[in-house]
Short mmCIF file of C-alpha atoms in Angstrom, two decimals:
data_model
loop_
_atom_site.label_atom_id
_atom_site.label_comp_id
_atom_site.label_asym_id
_atom_site.label_seq_id
_atom_site.Cartn_x
_atom_site.Cartn_y
_atom_site.Cartn_z
CA MET A 1 53.25 -5.76 -16.21
CA PHE A 2 53.56 -5.82 -20.04
CA LYS A 3 53.12 -2.26 -21.56
CA TYR A 4 51.00 -2.72 -24.89
CA ASN A 5 52.13 -1.11 -28.15
CA SER A 6 48.93 0.10 -29.93
CA SER A 7 48.72 -0.70 -33.80
CA ILE A 8 45.95 1.79 -34.42
CA ASN A 9 46.47 4.64 -36.69
CA THR A 10 44.65 7.41 -35.26
CA ASN A 11 44.65 9.60 -38.32
CA SER A 12 43.09 7.00 -40.48
CA GLU A 13 39.84 7.60 -42.28
CA ALA A 14 38.08 4.79 -40.37
CA PHE A 15 39.28 6.06 -36.90
CA ILE A 16 38.06 9.56 -37.63
CA LYS A 17 34.74 8.20 -39.00
CA ASN A 18 34.20 6.40 -36.02
CA GLN A 19 35.42 9.17 -33.77
CA GLN A 20 32.82 11.39 -35.36
CA LEU A 21 30.02 8.84 -35.02
CA ASN A 22 30.65 8.07 -31.32
CA GLN A 23 30.80 11.73 -30.60
CA SER A 24 27.40 12.14 -31.87
CA LEU A 25 26.09 9.42 -29.82
CA ALA A 26 27.70 11.08 -26.80
CA ASP A 27 26.19 14.54 -27.75
CA GLU A 28 22.76 12.82 -28.12
CA TYR A 29 23.33 11.40 -24.60
CA PHE A 30 24.23 14.73 -23.16
CA GLN A 31 21.26 16.23 -24.70
CA LYS A 32 18.96 13.91 -22.85
CA LEU A 33 20.73 14.55 -19.55
CA GLN A 34 20.39 18.17 -19.95
CA HIS A 35 16.75 17.77 -20.37
CA ILE A 36 16.15 15.61 -17.53
CA GLN A 37 18.19 18.00 -15.36
CA GLN A 38 15.47 20.59 -15.78
CA GLY A 39 13.03 18.22 -13.54
CA GLY A 40 9.55 19.09 -13.63
CA GLY A 41 10.18 22.19 -15.75
CA ASN A 42 10.47 25.85 -15.20
CA LYS A 43 6.94 26.42 -13.80
CA ALA A 44 7.08 23.84 -11.32
CA LEU A 45 10.72 24.95 -10.29
CA GLN A 46 9.59 28.50 -9.79
CA LYS A 47 6.76 27.16 -7.39
CA HIS A 48 9.24 24.93 -5.67
CA MET A 49 11.89 27.79 -5.09
CA ALA A 50 8.96 30.28 -4.02
CA LYS A 51 8.48 28.04 -0.95
CA GLY A 52 12.21 28.88 0.04
CA LYS A 53 13.59 25.44 -1.32
CA LEU A 54 16.55 24.62 -3.07
CA PRO A 55 16.34 22.83 -6.39
CA VAL A 56 17.14 19.40 -5.61
CA ARG A 57 20.54 19.28 -7.55
CA GLN A 58 21.50 22.40 -5.71
CA ARG A 59 20.86 20.63 -2.40
CA ILE A 60 23.19 17.99 -3.53
CA ASP A 61 25.92 20.27 -4.58
CA TYR A 62 25.60 22.05 -1.14
CA LEU A 63 25.84 18.73 0.67
CA LEU A 64 28.88 17.37 -1.05
CA ASP A 65 32.34 18.30 -0.71
CA LYS A 66 33.41 21.13 -3.00
CA ASP A 67 34.48 20.25 -6.35
CA SER A 68 34.15 16.45 -5.61
CA TYR A 69 32.85 14.10 -8.01
CA PHE A 70 29.12 12.98 -7.99
CA LEU A 71 28.45 9.58 -9.60
CA GLU A 72 25.00 9.99 -10.39
CA LEU A 73 23.01 6.50 -10.96
CA SER A 74 20.30 5.60 -13.47
CA ALA A 75 19.86 9.28 -14.49
CA LEU A 76 17.60 8.50 -17.54
CA ALA A 77 15.19 5.99 -15.43
CA ALA A 78 11.61 6.18 -16.80
CA ASN A 79 13.14 7.99 -19.92
CA GLY A 80 10.43 7.65 -22.68
CA LEU A 81 7.83 6.25 -20.32
CA TYR A 82 4.59 8.06 -19.01
CA ASP A 83 4.89 10.68 -21.98
CA ASP A 84 8.23 11.60 -20.15
CA ALA A 85 6.36 13.25 -17.27
CA PHE A 86 8.68 11.59 -14.71
CA PRO A 87 12.23 12.79 -15.64
CA ALA A 88 14.92 10.74 -13.79
CA ALA A 89 11.94 8.99 -12.35
CA GLY A 90 11.53 12.00 -9.87
CA ILE A 91 14.50 10.85 -7.79
CA ILE A 92 18.27 11.68 -7.81
CA THR A 93 20.49 8.89 -6.67
CA GLY A 94 24.19 8.67 -6.62
CA ILE A 95 27.71 8.65 -4.82
CA GLY A 96 29.31 11.56 -3.68
CA MET A 97 31.95 12.62 -0.89
CA VAL A 98 31.19 14.42 2.47
CA HIS A 99 34.06 15.30 4.74
CA GLY A 100 36.27 12.87 2.53
CA ARG A 101 33.74 10.02 2.98
CA ARG A 102 31.63 8.46 0.33
CA VAL A 103 28.09 8.46 0.96
CA MET A 104 24.99 7.49 -0.99
CA VAL A 105 22.48 10.27 -1.73
CA ILE A 106 18.91 9.53 -2.40
CA ALA A 107 17.00 12.86 -3.20
CA ASN A 108 13.28 13.32 -3.96
CA ASP A 109 12.54 16.05 -6.82
CA ALA A 110 9.52 17.64 -5.76
CA THR A 111 9.23 19.41 -8.94
CA VAL A 112 8.45 16.27 -10.75
CA LYS A 113 4.76 15.15 -9.66
CA GLY A 114 5.36 16.29 -6.02
CA GLY A 115 8.09 13.78 -5.66
CA THR A 116 5.66 10.90 -5.88
CA TYR A 117 6.71 7.45 -6.52
CA ILE A 118 5.92 5.34 -9.65
CA SER A 119 7.31 1.90 -10.16
CA GLU A 120 10.71 2.97 -11.80
CA THR A 121 11.38 5.59 -8.70
CA ILE A 122 10.97 2.63 -6.22
CA LYS A 123 13.32 0.41 -8.39
CA LYS A 124 15.85 3.25 -8.47
CA HIS A 125 15.50 3.96 -4.66
CA LEU A 126 15.91 0.03 -3.86
CA ARG A 127 18.97 -0.19 -6.37
CA ALA A 128 20.61 2.75 -4.48
CA GLN A 129 20.08 1.12 -1.19
CA GLU A 130 21.28 -2.33 -2.48
CA ILE A 131 24.57 -0.68 -3.68
CA ALA A 132 24.83 1.22 -0.44
CA GLN A 133 24.45 -1.95 1.59
CA GLN A 134 27.07 -4.05 -0.60
CA ASN A 135 29.70 -1.44 -0.38
CA ASN A 136 29.03 -0.09 3.30
CA LEU A 137 27.84 3.52 1.97
CA PRO A 138 25.90 5.75 4.69
CA CYS A 139 22.74 6.84 3.23
CA ILE A 140 21.44 10.34 2.99
CA TYR A 141 17.72 10.71 2.12
CA MET A 142 16.59 14.06 1.21
CA VAL A 143 12.78 13.69 1.62
CA ASP A 144 10.51 16.01 -0.33
CA SER A 145 7.75 13.58 -1.54
CA GLY A 146 4.00 13.03 -1.54
CA GLY A 147 4.49 9.25 -1.34
CA VAL A 148 2.97 6.76 -3.80
CA PHE A 149 1.69 8.04 -7.15
CA LEU A 150 -1.80 6.91 -6.33
CA PRO A 151 -2.72 6.10 -10.24
CA GLN A 152 -0.07 3.57 -9.88
CA GLN A 153 -0.81 2.14 -6.54
CA ALA A 154 -1.12 -1.37 -7.55
CA GLU A 155 2.12 -1.33 -9.20
CA VAL A 156 4.22 0.19 -6.17
CA PHE A 157 2.49 -0.85 -3.05
CA PRO A 158 1.95 -4.48 -2.14
CA ASP A 159 4.69 -6.62 -3.71
CA ARG A 160 8.04 -7.75 -1.99
CA ASP A 161 10.22 -5.19 -3.82
CA ASP A 162 7.66 -2.36 -3.91
CA PHE A 163 7.56 0.67 -1.41
CA GLY A 164 7.79 -1.14 1.88
CA ARG A 165 10.97 -2.65 0.90
CA ILE A 166 12.52 0.69 1.23
CA PHE A 167 11.99 0.60 5.07
CA PHE A 168 13.03 -2.88 5.37
CA ASN A 169 16.31 -2.07 3.83
CA GLN A 170 16.80 0.89 6.12
CA SER A 171 16.37 -1.35 9.21
CA ARG A 172 18.87 -3.98 7.87
CA MET A 173 21.40 -1.39 7.06
CA SER A 174 20.99 0.34 10.36
CA ALA A 175 21.66 -2.93 12.27
CA GLN A 176 24.84 -3.49 9.96
CA GLY A 177 26.11 -0.17 11.10
CA ILE A 178 25.54 1.58 7.73
CA ALA A 179 24.25 4.94 8.87
CA GLN A 180 20.74 6.07 7.72
CA ILE A 181 20.35 10.00 7.76
CA ALA A 182 17.04 11.68 6.82
CA ILE A 183 16.56 15.26 5.83
CA VAL A 184 12.85 16.17 5.63
CA MET A 185 12.84 19.14 3.52
CA GLY A 186 9.21 19.11 2.34
CA SER A 187 6.19 16.67 2.43
CA CYS A 188 6.87 13.17 3.97
CA THR A 189 3.57 11.51 4.06
CA ALA A 190 1.70 8.27 4.78
CA GLY A 191 4.15 5.21 4.40
CA GLY A 192 6.80 7.85 3.35
CA ALA A 193 6.86 9.13 7.00
CA TYR A 194 8.64 5.78 7.86
CA VAL A 195 11.94 7.12 5.96
CA PRO A 196 12.74 9.75 8.78
CA ALA A 197 11.19 7.75 11.44
CA MET A 198 13.54 4.59 10.88
CA SER A 199 16.75 6.73 10.35
CA ASP A 200 19.44 6.96 12.77
CA GLU A 201 19.32 10.64 12.76
CA THR A 202 16.64 12.87 11.28
CA ILE A 203 16.71 16.62 10.46
CA ILE A 204 13.72 18.67 9.48
CA VAL A 205 13.28 22.20 8.16
CA LYS A 206 10.97 24.29 10.26
CA GLU A 207 7.61 25.52 8.59
CA GLN A 208 8.58 23.54 5.48
CA GLY A 209 9.13 19.86 6.20
CA THR A 210 6.13 17.78 7.67
CA ILE A 211 5.88 14.18 8.77
CA PHE A 212 2.51 12.52 9.15
CA LEU A 213 0.92 9.07 8.38
CA ALA A 214 -1.98 11.05 7.30
CA GLY A 215 -2.44 14.39 6.18
CA PRO A 216 -4.92 16.96 7.05
CA PRO A 217 -7.67 16.05 4.54
CA LEU A 218 -7.36 12.32 5.52
CA VAL A 219 -7.55 13.15 9.27
CA LYS A 220 -10.67 15.24 8.77
CA ALA A 221 -12.11 12.54 6.66
CA ALA A 222 -11.51 9.85 9.33
CA THR A 223 -11.88 11.65 12.66
CA GLY A 224 -13.68 14.95 11.76
CA GLU A 225 -10.55 16.87 13.17
CA GLU A 226 -9.60 19.87 11.60
CA VAL A 227 -5.74 20.75 11.67
CA SER A 228 -3.20 22.42 9.83
CA ALA A 229 -0.21 20.56 8.18
CA GLU A 230 2.28 22.44 10.54
CA GLU A 231 0.16 21.66 13.56
CA LEU A 232 -0.19 17.99 12.70
CA GLY A 233 3.40 17.24 11.74
CA GLY A 234 5.66 20.19 11.46
CA GLY A 235 9.19 20.59 12.48
CA ALA A 236 8.49 21.91 15.92
CA VAL A 237 5.89 19.01 16.64
CA HIS A 238 8.51 16.28 15.78
CA THR A 239 11.55 17.93 17.25
CA GLN A 240 9.94 19.17 20.62
CA ILE A 241 6.70 16.95 21.20
CA SER A 242 6.93 13.68 19.14
CA GLY A 243 10.60 12.90 19.02
CA VAL A 244 10.43 11.65 15.44
CA ALA A 245 13.12 14.16 14.46
CA ASP A 246 16.15 15.10 16.15
CA HIS A 247 17.31 18.46 14.52
CA LEU A 248 15.39 21.47 13.58
CA ALA A 249 16.74 23.45 10.67
CA ASP A 250 15.98 26.89 9.66
CA ASN A 251 16.21 26.27 6.01
CA ASP A 252 17.61 23.90 3.38
CA GLU A 253 21.17 25.21 3.81
CA HIS A 254 21.23 24.90 7.52
CA ALA A 255 19.66 21.23 7.31
CA LEU A 256 22.30 20.33 4.98
CA HIS A 257 24.94 21.84 7.13
CA ILE A 258 23.78 19.69 10.00
CA CYS A 259 23.82 16.81 7.93
CA ARG A 260 27.62 17.21 7.07
CA ASN A 261 28.17 17.50 10.73
CA ILE A 262 26.42 14.07 11.33
CA ILE A 263 28.62 12.51 8.55
CA GLU A 264 31.80 14.04 10.33
CA THR A 265 30.86 12.11 13.40
CA LEU A 266 30.83 8.69 12.04
CA PRO A 267 33.63 6.24 12.47
CA GLN A 268 36.32 7.08 9.92
CA GLN A 269 37.16 5.11 6.82
CA ASN A 270 39.89 5.47 4.40
CA ASP A 271 38.05 6.74 1.29
CA VAL A 272 41.01 8.43 -0.38
CA GLN A 273 41.73 7.27 -3.76
CA GLU A 274 45.34 6.47 -4.73
CA ASN A 275 47.38 9.25 -6.47
CA ASN A 276 50.51 7.30 -7.27
CA PHE A 277 49.81 5.90 -10.60
CA GLN A 278 50.46 6.63 -14.26
CA ALA A 279 47.86 7.62 -16.78
CA PRO A 280 47.43 5.43 -19.68
CA LYS A 281 50.05 5.85 -22.55
CA TYR A 282 47.14 6.04 -24.98
CA ALA A 283 44.52 8.62 -24.39
CA THR A 284 40.99 7.50 -23.14
CA LYS A 285 39.34 9.75 -25.41
CA GLU A 286 40.73 7.74 -28.33
CA LEU A 287 38.19 5.08 -27.45
CA LEU A 288 35.85 7.12 -29.54
CA GLY A 289 37.64 6.28 -32.55
CA LEU A 290 37.99 2.42 -31.80
CA ILE A 291 34.20 1.84 -31.50
CA PRO A 292 32.72 0.68 -34.93
CA GLU A 293 29.39 1.68 -36.21
CA SER A 294 26.69 -1.07 -35.47
CA GLY A 295 27.18 -4.28 -37.14
CA LYS A 296 30.80 -3.81 -37.82
CA PRO A 297 33.68 -5.83 -35.99
CA PHE A 298 35.24 -4.35 -32.95
CA PRO A 299 39.12 -3.82 -32.89
CA ASN A 300 41.37 -6.29 -30.85
CA VAL A 301 39.91 -5.64 -27.42
CA HIS A 302 43.69 -5.23 -26.18
CA GLU A 303 43.40 -1.72 -27.86
CA ILE A 304 40.46 -0.78 -25.39
CA ILE A 305 42.15 -2.31 -22.20
CA ALA A 306 45.35 -0.22 -23.28
CA ARG A 307 43.33 2.95 -23.12
CA LEU A 308 41.74 2.16 -19.57
CA VAL A 309 44.49 0.78 -17.50
CA ASP A 310 47.40 2.45 -15.79
CA ASP A 311 50.48 2.96 -18.20
CA SER A 312 48.62 0.90 -20.75
CA ALA A 313 50.26 -2.13 -19.08
CA PHE A 314 48.68 -5.35 -18.03
CA HIS A 315 49.73 -8.95 -17.49
CA GLU A 316 47.68 -11.23 -19.60
CA PHE A 317 46.64 -14.79 -18.43
CA LYS A 318 46.62 -17.61 -20.87
CA SER A 319 47.17 -15.32 -23.97
CA GLU A 320 47.54 -18.17 -26.53
CA TYR A 321 44.61 -20.26 -25.29
CA GLY A 322 40.80 -19.37 -25.69
CA THR A 323 41.73 -16.14 -27.52
CA THR A 324 38.12 -15.00 -27.91
CA LEU A 325 38.32 -13.93 -24.31
CA VAL A 326 41.04 -11.81 -23.07
CA THR A 327 41.97 -12.33 -19.18
CA ALA A 328 44.49 -9.89 -17.78
CA PHE A 329 45.70 -8.30 -14.40
CA ALA A 330 46.18 -4.53 -14.26
CA GLN A 331 45.68 -1.57 -12.27
CA ILE A 332 43.33 1.24 -12.72
CA GLU A 333 44.12 4.48 -10.73
CA GLY A 334 46.33 2.59 -8.71
CA LYS A 335 43.92 -0.23 -7.79
CA LYS A 336 44.49 -3.88 -8.79
CA VAL A 337 41.87 -5.42 -11.05
CA GLY A 338 41.21 -8.58 -13.11
CA ILE A 339 39.85 -7.82 -16.43
CA LEU A 340 37.68 -10.11 -18.57
CA ALA A 341 37.02 -8.75 -22.04
CA ASN A 342 35.28 -10.27 -24.95
CA ASN A 343 37.40 -10.59 -28.28
CA GLY A 344 34.84 -12.74 -30.05
CA ILE A 345 32.16 -15.35 -29.36
CA LEU A 346 32.78 -17.74 -26.40
CA PHE A 347 34.03 -21.17 -27.27
CA SER A 348 34.59 -24.00 -24.73
CA GLU A 349 38.23 -22.91 -24.46
CA SER A 350 37.54 -19.26 -23.67
CA ALA A 351 34.82 -20.42 -20.97
CA LEU A 352 37.26 -22.83 -19.46
CA LYS A 353 39.87 -19.91 -19.34
CA GLY A 354 37.40 -17.52 -17.80
CA THR A 355 36.52 -20.07 -15.23
CA HIS A 356 40.13 -20.52 -14.23
CA PHE A 357 40.70 -16.69 -14.22
CA ILE A 358 37.67 -15.98 -11.89
CA GLN A 359 39.05 -18.68 -9.51
CA LEU A 360 42.53 -16.76 -9.51
CA CYS A 361 40.91 -13.50 -8.76
CA ASN A 362 38.91 -15.01 -5.90
CA GLU A 363 42.02 -16.73 -4.62
CA ARG A 364 43.88 -13.40 -4.68
CA ASN A 365 41.19 -11.21 -3.34
CA ILE A 366 41.34 -9.02 -6.73
CA PRO A 367 38.01 -7.35 -7.94
CA MET A 368 37.00 -8.08 -11.54
CA LEU A 369 35.83 -5.71 -14.45
CA PHE A 370 33.93 -7.32 -17.45
CA LEU A 371 34.04 -5.50 -20.57
CA GLN A 372 30.99 -7.15 -22.54
CA ASN A 373 30.90 -7.15 -26.38
CA ILE A 374 29.45 -10.63 -26.83
CA THR A 375 26.93 -12.39 -29.29
CA GLY A 376 27.01 -15.64 -27.06
CA PHE A 377 28.40 -18.99 -26.90
CA MET A 378 29.45 -20.93 -30.05
CA VAL A 379 26.56 -23.05 -31.45
CA GLY A 380 26.52 -26.06 -33.88
CA LYS A 381 26.56 -29.80 -33.79
CA ASN A 382 30.27 -30.11 -33.18
CA TYR A 383 30.50 -27.71 -30.20
CA GLU A 384 27.42 -29.33 -28.67
CA HIS A 385 29.11 -32.74 -28.92
CA LYS A 386 32.20 -31.21 -27.30
CA GLY A 387 30.04 -29.93 -24.44
CA ILE A 388 29.85 -26.19 -24.90
CA ALA A 389 26.95 -26.17 -22.53
CA LYS A 390 28.76 -27.75 -19.68
CA ASP A 391 32.00 -25.60 -20.14
CA GLY A 392 29.90 -22.40 -20.31
CA ALA A 393 28.26 -23.78 -17.28
CA LYS A 394 31.46 -23.90 -15.29
CA MET A 395 32.15 -20.09 -15.97
CA VAL A 396 28.74 -19.16 -14.82
CA ASN A 397 29.15 -21.39 -11.78
CA ALA A 398 32.42 -19.71 -10.82
CA LEU A 399 30.77 -16.23 -11.26
CA ALA A 400 27.73 -16.74 -9.38
CA ASN A 401 29.76 -18.13 -6.33
CA SER A 402 32.53 -15.46 -6.69
CA LYS A 403 33.21 -13.61 -3.37
CA VAL A 404 35.18 -10.78 -4.63
CA PRO A 405 33.13 -7.78 -5.99
CA TYR A 406 33.13 -7.18 -9.84
CA PHE A 407 31.37 -4.78 -12.07
CA THR A 408 30.47 -4.48 -15.83
CA ILE A 409 30.68 -2.29 -18.62
CA LEU A 410 28.69 -2.99 -21.89
CA MET A 411 30.97 -1.46 -24.40
CA GLY A 412 29.09 -3.34 -27.50
CA GLY A 413 26.61 -6.30 -27.91
CA SER A 414 25.16 -8.13 -25.04
CA TYR A 415 23.29 -10.96 -26.25
CA GLY A 416 21.90 -14.41 -24.95
CA ALA A 417 23.80 -16.49 -22.38
CA GLY A 418 26.99 -14.47 -23.12
CA ASN A 419 25.24 -11.83 -21.06
CA TYR A 420 25.08 -14.35 -18.08
CA ALA A 421 28.54 -15.53 -18.34
CA MET A 422 29.98 -12.04 -18.64
CA ALA A 423 28.35 -10.58 -15.49
CA GLY A 424 25.16 -9.29 -16.84
CA ARG A 425 22.31 -7.94 -14.35
CA ALA A 426 21.10 -11.40 -13.32
CA TYR A 427 24.64 -12.19 -11.77
CA ASP A 428 24.50 -9.18 -9.34
CA PRO A 429 27.56 -7.06 -10.54
CA ARG A 430 28.25 -4.22 -8.00
CA PHE A 431 27.65 -1.83 -10.76
CA LEU A 432 26.77 -2.18 -14.50
CA PHE A 433 27.06 0.60 -16.95
CA MET A 434 26.49 0.86 -20.82
CA TRP A 435 28.11 2.90 -23.35
CA PRO A 436 25.81 4.85 -25.87
CA ASN A 437 26.55 2.48 -28.66
CA ALA A 438 25.78 -0.69 -26.61
CA ARG A 439 22.90 -3.16 -27.35
CA ILE A 440 21.22 -5.73 -25.25
CA SER A 441 18.68 -8.48 -26.00
CA VAL A 442 18.33 -12.38 -26.16
CA MET A 443 19.92 -12.30 -29.60
CA GLY A 444 20.70 -9.68 -32.31
CA ALA A 445 17.85 -8.23 -34.35
CA LYS A 446 18.55 -9.99 -37.66
CA GLN A 447 19.18 -13.21 -35.98
CA ALA A 448 15.84 -13.06 -34.00
CA ALA A 449 13.96 -12.25 -37.41
CA GLN A 450 15.69 -15.16 -39.21
CA VAL A 451 14.76 -17.55 -36.58
CA LEU A 452 10.97 -16.53 -36.48
CA THR A 453 10.92 -16.43 -40.26
CA THR A 454 12.49 -20.14 -40.42
CA ILE A 455 9.96 -21.18 -37.96
CA LYS A 456 7.13 -19.84 -40.15
CA ARG A 457 8.58 -21.45 -43.36
CA ASP A 458 8.78 -24.78 -41.42
CA GLN A 459 5.13 -24.49 -40.16
CA ALA A 460 3.97 -23.73 -43.64
CA THR A 461 6.00 -26.80 -45.00
CA ALA A 462 4.64 -29.23 -42.41
CA LEU A 463 1.05 -28.13 -43.34
CA ASN A 464 1.71 -28.30 -47.12
CA LYS A 465 1.04 -24.55 -47.63
CA GLU A 466 2.73 -22.25 -49.78
CA VAL A 467 4.99 -19.56 -48.20
CA ASN A 468 3.93 -15.97 -48.67
CA GLU A 469 7.28 -14.30 -48.99
CA GLN A 470 5.78 -10.81 -48.74
CA ASP A 471 4.21 -11.71 -45.45
CA LEU A 472 7.52 -13.27 -44.16
CA ALA A 473 9.31 -9.96 -45.33
CA GLN A 474 6.76 -7.85 -43.33
CA ILE A 475 7.24 -10.10 -40.28
CA GLU A 476 10.98 -9.99 -40.69
CA ALA A 477 11.07 -6.09 -40.89
CA SER A 478 8.72 -5.84 -37.77
CA ILE A 479 10.80 -8.05 -35.65
CA ILE A 480 14.08 -6.07 -36.69
CA LYS A 481 12.38 -2.88 -35.72
CA LYS A 482 11.17 -4.36 -32.47
CA TYR A 483 14.53 -5.67 -31.41
CA GLU A 484 16.37 -2.38 -32.53
CA ALA A 485 13.97 -0.49 -30.23
CA GLU A 486 14.17 -2.79 -27.23
CA GLY A 487 17.87 -3.35 -27.66
CA SER A 488 18.74 0.29 -27.16
CA PRO A 489 20.45 1.56 -24.28
CA TYR A 490 18.03 4.21 -23.73
CA TYR A 491 15.37 1.47 -23.45
CA SER A 492 17.43 -0.49 -20.95
CA THR A 493 18.41 2.44 -18.90
CA SER A 494 14.86 3.72 -18.68
CA ARG A 495 13.87 0.34 -17.08
CA LEU A 496 16.90 0.30 -14.86
CA TRP A 497 18.47 -2.82 -16.29
CA ASP A 498 21.73 -0.90 -15.80
CA ASP A 499 23.10 1.73 -13.43
CA GLY A 500 23.43 4.19 -16.24
CA ILE A 501 24.86 5.12 -19.48
CA ILE A 502 28.40 6.40 -19.32
CA ILE A 503 30.44 7.59 -22.22
CA PRO A 504 33.49 5.71 -23.18
CA GLU A 505 36.20 8.55 -22.32
CA SER A 506 34.77 8.61 -18.71
CA SER A 507 34.99 4.87 -18.22
CA ARG A 508 38.52 4.86 -16.67
CA GLN A 509 37.54 7.63 -14.08
CA ILE A 510 34.38 5.67 -13.11
CA ALA A 511 36.07 2.39 -12.98
CA GLY A 512 38.77 4.00 -10.56
CA LEU A 513 35.91 5.34 -8.48
CA VAL A 514 34.15 1.89 -8.52
CA LEU A 515 37.43 -0.05 -7.57
CA ASN A 516 38.07 2.40 -4.67
CA ILE A 517 34.40 1.89 -3.25
CA ILE A 518 34.36 -1.85 -3.70
CA SER A 519 38.09 -2.83 -2.89
CA LYS A 520 37.94 -2.12 1.00
CA GLU A 521 36.34 -5.36 2.11
CA GLN A 522 38.03 -8.83 2.78
CA LYS A 523 36.64 -11.74 0.79
CA ASP A 524 35.08 -14.93 2.60
CA ASP A 525 36.47 -18.27 1.34
CA THR A 526 34.84 -18.89 -1.91
CA LYS A 527 32.97 -22.22 -2.36
CA TYR A 528 31.71 -23.51 -5.77
CA GLY A 529 28.59 -25.76 -6.86
CA ILE A 530 29.33 -28.94 -8.67
CA PHE A 531 31.33 -28.38 -11.84
CA ARG A 532 29.75 -30.93 -14.44
CA MET A 533 33.12 -32.54 -15.76
#
């Protein structure tokens, strides 16, 4: 491996200015996290705890191995939506360690509208299951939910990827040998009753957890029968009579202890991360000083790679060709990785280089990390004549048919077809994270405004009308405002277009964790579609 020698002056005015700017973005992000971690607020929390229940994040802490890292996913889902009445979309998802084995945790937060499901809750739940299925992670469901949020029933019930898909996924994963464990710690009503019913093993907390297809009010309306919730579907009923649950717990702590015991019985996998590696020669926290303010050019991307990889060492592929895309083999926390990182706009040469490198990674069974900062592919008469579209298509084709896993970090802009070629969400990266400074949209705000005002000018000319410059200026300003808002990482993460915002200095740790999760499998033979030559 080649050890990179940085040319960055960390004492320069520009570096310090960038550092201060990006630290403020990180602080803003942490403030948002702190707010959503309060769940439904103090009043709802006190009511929850008065029932003898632990807060949802305390439940997760109790379940996981002491001092182990919890990779929370989509923490800011539904942020800014529904008047912020659904912090984290009312559900916590993430990957943690139980008895040295990684598991996916999916935990309802009953302090947020009784743990009911809006469309973002379902999207977040399904995304967690997808990650678990792709990476062979046992699922632990901490159930404490009133089911569908009824005012939004049309948005969460009937479609393919709505509420019912949760149970479909459970069935498929169980058939694949991916353990499904449910802990019923509160309400589990209507369709939600299938979460424990379709799990491999189910724990229920006595005189606290309930499971039924219809609650007492609906039973009375339908049959006239009067019955209490405990008599209808309490812990004793389901562990002694119906058999829907397998273990009766005295309280939350006992239930979580039983769950840990169950995980201990599963077939063992080697989930221990490599420890024999060297930290980067250049501190990861220096990334804050490298990221420029919006609209200004990034430094040479080699500088960013050098602060992410072991010993700041990497073996670059085709270093003199297609230089706007850097491709390199390296290690992160002892795990091999192929890195594709933007160093400018994508030309035909860089697309062909990326295609070649993706094929190499597949041939050598090396996972890939895409570092996105891309305005798109080069446009213009000369480039179209030379076949930029078919060369870009080769890279997209190779990526779409890749058998080795890959993941993505949006470290800057992510625009147009460049988003696709660099493993955007549509291309199924195992994980996709954004830095707080990142932006994502079909094109940049200024470019979009210029395109639309040009169209307005052309329309006016075609109709022999005068152009009202004041109207055009207002249109341009409104488009820029709209694109700036919709291109924000908070807009993206609220709608689960990614798996969460991460701060730059945590990127190496998270990349190491992801590589450890995704690199256990063996690839199938890779096949490609037709490359247009």
